PDB file of C-alpha atoms in Angstrom:
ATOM      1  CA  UNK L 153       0.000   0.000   0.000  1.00 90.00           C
ATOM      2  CA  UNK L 154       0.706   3.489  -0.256  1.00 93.00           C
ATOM      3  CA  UNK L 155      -0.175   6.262   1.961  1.00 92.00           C
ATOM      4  CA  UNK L 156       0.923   9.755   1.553  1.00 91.00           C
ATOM      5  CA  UNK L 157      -0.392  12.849   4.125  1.00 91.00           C
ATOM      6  CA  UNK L 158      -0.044  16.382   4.525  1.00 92.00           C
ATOM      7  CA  UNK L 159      -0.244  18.747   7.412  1.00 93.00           C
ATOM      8  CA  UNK L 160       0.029  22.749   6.922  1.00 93.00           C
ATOM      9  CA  UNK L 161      -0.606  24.074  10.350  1.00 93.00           C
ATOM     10  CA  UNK L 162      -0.916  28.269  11.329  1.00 90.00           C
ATOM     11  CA  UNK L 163      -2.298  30.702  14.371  1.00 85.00           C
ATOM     12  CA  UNK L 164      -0.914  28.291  16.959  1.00 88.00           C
ATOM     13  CA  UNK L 165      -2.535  24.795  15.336  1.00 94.00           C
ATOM     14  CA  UNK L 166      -1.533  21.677  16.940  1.00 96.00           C
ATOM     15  CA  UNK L 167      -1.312  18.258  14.999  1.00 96.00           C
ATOM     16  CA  UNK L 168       0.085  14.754  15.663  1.00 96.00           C
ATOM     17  CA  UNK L 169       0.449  12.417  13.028  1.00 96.00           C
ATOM     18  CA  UNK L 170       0.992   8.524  13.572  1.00 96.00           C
ATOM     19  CA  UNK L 171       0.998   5.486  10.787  1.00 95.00           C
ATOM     20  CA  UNK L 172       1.979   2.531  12.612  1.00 95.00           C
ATOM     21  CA  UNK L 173       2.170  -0.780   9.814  1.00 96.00           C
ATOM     22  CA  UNK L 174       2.278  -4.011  11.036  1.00 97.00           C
ATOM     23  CA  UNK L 175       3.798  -6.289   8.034  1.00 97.00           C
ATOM     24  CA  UNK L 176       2.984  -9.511   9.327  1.00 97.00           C
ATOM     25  CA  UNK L 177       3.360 -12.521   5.890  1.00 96.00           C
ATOM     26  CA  UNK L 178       6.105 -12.285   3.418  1.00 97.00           C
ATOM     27  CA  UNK L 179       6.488 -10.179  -0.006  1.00 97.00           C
ATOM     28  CA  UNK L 180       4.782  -6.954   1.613  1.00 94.00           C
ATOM     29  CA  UNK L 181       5.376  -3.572   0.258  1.00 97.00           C
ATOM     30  CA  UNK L 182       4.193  -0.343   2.008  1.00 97.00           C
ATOM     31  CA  UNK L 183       5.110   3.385   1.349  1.00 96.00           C
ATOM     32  CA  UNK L 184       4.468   6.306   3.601  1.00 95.00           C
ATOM     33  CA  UNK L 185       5.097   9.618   2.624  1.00 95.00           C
ATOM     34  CA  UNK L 186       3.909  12.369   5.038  1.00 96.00           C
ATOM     35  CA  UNK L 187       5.015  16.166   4.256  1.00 95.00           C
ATOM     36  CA  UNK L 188       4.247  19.042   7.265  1.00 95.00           C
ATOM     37  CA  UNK L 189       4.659  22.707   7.024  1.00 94.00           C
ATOM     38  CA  UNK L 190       4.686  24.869  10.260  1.00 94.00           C
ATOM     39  CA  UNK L 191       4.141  28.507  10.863  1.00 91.00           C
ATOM     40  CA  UNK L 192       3.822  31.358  13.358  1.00 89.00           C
ATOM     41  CA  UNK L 193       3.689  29.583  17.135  1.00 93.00           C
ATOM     42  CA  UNK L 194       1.939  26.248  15.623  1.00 95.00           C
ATOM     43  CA  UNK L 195       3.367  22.119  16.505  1.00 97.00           C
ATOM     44  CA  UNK L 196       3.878  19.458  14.097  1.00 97.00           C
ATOM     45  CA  UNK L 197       4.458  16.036  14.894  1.00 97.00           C
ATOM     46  CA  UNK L 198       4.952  12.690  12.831  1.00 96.00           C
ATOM     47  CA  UNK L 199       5.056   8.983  14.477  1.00 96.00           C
ATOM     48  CA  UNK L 200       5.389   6.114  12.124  1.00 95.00           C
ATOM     49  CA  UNK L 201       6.803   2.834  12.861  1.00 96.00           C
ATOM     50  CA  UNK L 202       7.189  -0.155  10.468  1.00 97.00           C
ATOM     51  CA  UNK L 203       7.305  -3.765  12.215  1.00 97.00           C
ATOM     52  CA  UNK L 204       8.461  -6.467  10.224  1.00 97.00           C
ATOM     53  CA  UNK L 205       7.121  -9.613  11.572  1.00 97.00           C
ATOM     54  CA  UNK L 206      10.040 -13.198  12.023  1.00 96.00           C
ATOM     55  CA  UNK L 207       7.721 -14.412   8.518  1.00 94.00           C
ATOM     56  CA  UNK L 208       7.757 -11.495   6.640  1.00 97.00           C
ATOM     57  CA  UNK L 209      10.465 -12.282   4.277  1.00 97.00           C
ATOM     58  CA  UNK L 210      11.339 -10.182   1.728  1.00 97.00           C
ATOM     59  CA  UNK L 211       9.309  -7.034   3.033  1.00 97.00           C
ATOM     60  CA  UNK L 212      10.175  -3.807   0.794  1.00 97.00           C
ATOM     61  CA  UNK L 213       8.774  -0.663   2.634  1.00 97.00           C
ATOM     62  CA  UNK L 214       9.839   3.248   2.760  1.00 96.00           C
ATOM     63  CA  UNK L 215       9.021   5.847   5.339  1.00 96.00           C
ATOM     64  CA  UNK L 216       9.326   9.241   4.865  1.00 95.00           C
ATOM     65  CA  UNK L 217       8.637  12.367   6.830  1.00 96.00           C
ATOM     66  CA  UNK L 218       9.953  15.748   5.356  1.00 96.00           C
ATOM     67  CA  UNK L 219       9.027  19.157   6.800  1.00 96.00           C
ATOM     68  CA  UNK L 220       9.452  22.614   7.043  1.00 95.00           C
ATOM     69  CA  UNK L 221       9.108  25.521  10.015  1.00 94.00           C
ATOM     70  CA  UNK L 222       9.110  29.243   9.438  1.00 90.00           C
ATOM     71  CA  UNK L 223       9.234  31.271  12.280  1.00 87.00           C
ATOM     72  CA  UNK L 224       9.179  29.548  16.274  1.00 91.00           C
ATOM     73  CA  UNK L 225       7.095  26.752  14.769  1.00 94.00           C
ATOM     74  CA  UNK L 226       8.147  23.250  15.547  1.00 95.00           C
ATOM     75  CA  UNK L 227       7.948  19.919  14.141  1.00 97.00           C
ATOM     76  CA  UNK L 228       9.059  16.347  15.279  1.00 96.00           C
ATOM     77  CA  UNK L 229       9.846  13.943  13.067  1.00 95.00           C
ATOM     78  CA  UNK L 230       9.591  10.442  14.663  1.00 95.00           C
ATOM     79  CA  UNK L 231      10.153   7.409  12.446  1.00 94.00           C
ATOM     80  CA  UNK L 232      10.586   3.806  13.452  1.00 95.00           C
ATOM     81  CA  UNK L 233      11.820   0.032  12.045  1.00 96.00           C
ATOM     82  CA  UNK L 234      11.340  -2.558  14.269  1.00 96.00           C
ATOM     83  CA  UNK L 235      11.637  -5.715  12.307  1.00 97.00           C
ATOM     84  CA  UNK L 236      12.625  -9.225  12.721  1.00 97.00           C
ATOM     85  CA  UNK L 237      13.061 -10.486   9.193  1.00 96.00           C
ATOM     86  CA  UNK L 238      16.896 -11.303   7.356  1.00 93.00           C
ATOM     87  CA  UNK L 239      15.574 -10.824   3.848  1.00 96.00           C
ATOM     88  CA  UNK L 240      13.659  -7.613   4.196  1.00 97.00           C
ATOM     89  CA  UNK L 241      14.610  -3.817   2.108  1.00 96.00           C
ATOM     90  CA  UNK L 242      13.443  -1.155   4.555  1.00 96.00           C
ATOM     91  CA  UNK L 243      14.015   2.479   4.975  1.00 95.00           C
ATOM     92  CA  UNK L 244      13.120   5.375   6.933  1.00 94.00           C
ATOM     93  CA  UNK L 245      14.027   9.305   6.847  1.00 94.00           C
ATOM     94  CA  UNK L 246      13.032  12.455   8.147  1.00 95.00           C
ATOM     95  CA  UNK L 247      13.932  15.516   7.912  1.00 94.00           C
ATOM     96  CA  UNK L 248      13.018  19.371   9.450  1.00 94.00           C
ATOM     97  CA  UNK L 249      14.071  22.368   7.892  1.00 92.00           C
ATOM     98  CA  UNK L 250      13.546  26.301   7.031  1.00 89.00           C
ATOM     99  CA  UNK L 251      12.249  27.354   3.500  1.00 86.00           C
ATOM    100  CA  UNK L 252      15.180  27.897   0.955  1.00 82.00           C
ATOM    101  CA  UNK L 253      16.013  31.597   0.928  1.00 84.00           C
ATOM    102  CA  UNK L 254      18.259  31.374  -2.379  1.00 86.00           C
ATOM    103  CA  UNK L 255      14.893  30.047  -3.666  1.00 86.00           C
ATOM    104  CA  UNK L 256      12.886  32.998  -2.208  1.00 86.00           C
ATOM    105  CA  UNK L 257      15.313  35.638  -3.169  1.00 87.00           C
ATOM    106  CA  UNK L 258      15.199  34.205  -6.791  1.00 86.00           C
ATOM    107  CA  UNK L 259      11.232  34.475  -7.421  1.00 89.00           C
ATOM    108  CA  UNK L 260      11.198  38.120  -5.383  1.00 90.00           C
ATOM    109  CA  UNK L 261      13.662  38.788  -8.208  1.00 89.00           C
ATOM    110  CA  UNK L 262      11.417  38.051 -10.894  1.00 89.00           C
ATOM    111  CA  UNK L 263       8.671  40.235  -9.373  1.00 90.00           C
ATOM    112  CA  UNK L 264       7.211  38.311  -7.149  1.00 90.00           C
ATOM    113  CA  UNK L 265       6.295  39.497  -3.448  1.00 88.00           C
ATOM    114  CA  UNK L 266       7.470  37.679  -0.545  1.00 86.00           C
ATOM    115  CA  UNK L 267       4.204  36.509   0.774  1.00 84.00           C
ATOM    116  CA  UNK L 268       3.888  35.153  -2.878  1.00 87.00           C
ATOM    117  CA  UNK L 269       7.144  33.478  -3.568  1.00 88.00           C
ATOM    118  CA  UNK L 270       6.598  31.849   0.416  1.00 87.00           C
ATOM    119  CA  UNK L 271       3.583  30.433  -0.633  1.00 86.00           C
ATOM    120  CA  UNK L 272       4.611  29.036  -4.009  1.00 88.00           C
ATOM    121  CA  UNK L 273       7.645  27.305  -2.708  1.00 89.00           C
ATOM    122  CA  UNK L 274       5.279  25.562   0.037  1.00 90.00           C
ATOM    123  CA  UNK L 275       2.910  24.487  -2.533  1.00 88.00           C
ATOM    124  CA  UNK L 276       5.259  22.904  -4.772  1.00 88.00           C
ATOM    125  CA  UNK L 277       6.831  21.376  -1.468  1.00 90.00           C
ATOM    126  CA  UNK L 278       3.382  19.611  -0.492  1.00 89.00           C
ATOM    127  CA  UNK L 279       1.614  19.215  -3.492  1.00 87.00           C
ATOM    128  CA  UNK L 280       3.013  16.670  -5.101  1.00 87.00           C
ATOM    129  CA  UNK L 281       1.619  14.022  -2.249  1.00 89.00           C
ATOM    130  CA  UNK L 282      -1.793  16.016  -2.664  1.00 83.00           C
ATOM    131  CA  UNK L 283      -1.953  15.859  -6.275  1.00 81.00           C
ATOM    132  CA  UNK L 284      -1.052  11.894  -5.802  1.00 81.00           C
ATOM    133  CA  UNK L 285      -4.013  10.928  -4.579  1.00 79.00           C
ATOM    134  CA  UNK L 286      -5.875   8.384  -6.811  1.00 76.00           C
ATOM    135  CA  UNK L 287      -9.591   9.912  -6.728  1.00 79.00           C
ATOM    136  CA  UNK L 288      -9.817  13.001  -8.615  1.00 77.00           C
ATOM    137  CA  UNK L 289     -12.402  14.936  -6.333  1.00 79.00           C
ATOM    138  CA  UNK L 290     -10.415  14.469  -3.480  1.00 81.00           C
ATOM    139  CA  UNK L 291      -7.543  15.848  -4.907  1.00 82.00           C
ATOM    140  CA  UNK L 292      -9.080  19.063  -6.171  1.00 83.00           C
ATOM    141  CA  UNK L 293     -11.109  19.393  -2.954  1.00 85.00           C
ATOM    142  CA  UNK L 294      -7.778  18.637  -0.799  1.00 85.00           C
ATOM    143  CA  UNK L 295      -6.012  21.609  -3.570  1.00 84.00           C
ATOM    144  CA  UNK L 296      -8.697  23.890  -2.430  1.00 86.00           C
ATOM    145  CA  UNK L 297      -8.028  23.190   1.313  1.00 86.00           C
ATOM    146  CA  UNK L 298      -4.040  23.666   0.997  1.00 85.00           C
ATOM    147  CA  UNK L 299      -4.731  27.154  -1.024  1.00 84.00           C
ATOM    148  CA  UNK L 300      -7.153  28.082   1.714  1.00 85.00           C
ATOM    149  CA  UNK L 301      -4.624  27.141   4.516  1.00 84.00           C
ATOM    150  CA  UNK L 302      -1.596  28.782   2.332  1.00 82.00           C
ATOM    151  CA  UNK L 303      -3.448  32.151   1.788  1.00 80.00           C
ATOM    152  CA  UNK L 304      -3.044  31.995   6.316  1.00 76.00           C
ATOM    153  CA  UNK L 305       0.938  31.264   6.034  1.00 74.00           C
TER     154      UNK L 305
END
């Protein structure tokens, strides 16, 4: 399976986030992919832990938490392997960072204001797990909700 989320939190929002999978027979394959932005005073926080069950040979999964604070917003990025398998491909990552200011300073030098190149460089940052989303009207109605939340950045 795949599962990819997205948090934008602002004014102070609190959020946790937690994807525990259980891969419990061989050949298994799972993906997360979760992607948080954090402004103003707001918390952030990703769980995710992967077991890998003594049969569950040749498991293949990924975990993935990247994110990005602007201001005293903070995120934590927790994610786990606990597995029990020989014959198993896993992997986990997570990173927290500021937005890319080279990046910022480039579009503000093409005419764009800083509010505006902010909020561009977070969309591209989380859109590509919203736009993944296999129903259609879910996807446009989650677009609407991140330009709604971005317009608060």
């Amino acid at each position: 399976f795949e599962l990819g989320g997205v948090f934008v939190l602002t004014d102070g929002d609190q959020t946790s986030v937690t994807a525990d999978v259980n891969h419990m027979t061989s050949d298994c394959v799972s993906r997360i992919k979760v992607k948080g932005v954090a402004s103003g005073k707001s918390h952030g926080r990703f769980s995710g832990l992967v077991y890998v069950a003594p049969d569950a040979q040749r498991t293949d999964s990924q975990q993935s938490s990247r994110n990005i604070t602007i201001g005293e917003a903070h995120i934590e990025a927790l994610p786990q392997l606990e597995i029990y398998a020989d014959d198993v491909k896993c992997s986990h990552g997570a990173t927290v960072g500021q937005m890319d200011d080279e990046a910022v300073l480039y579009m503000r030098q093409r005419g764009l204001s800083l509010a505006t190149a902010k909020r561009l460089q977070i969309e591209g940052f989380v859109s590509d797990v919203v736009l993944h989303s296999a129903i259609e009207d879910c996807r446009e109605e989650l677009m609407k909700m991140l330009e709604t939340k971005l317009e608060r950045l």
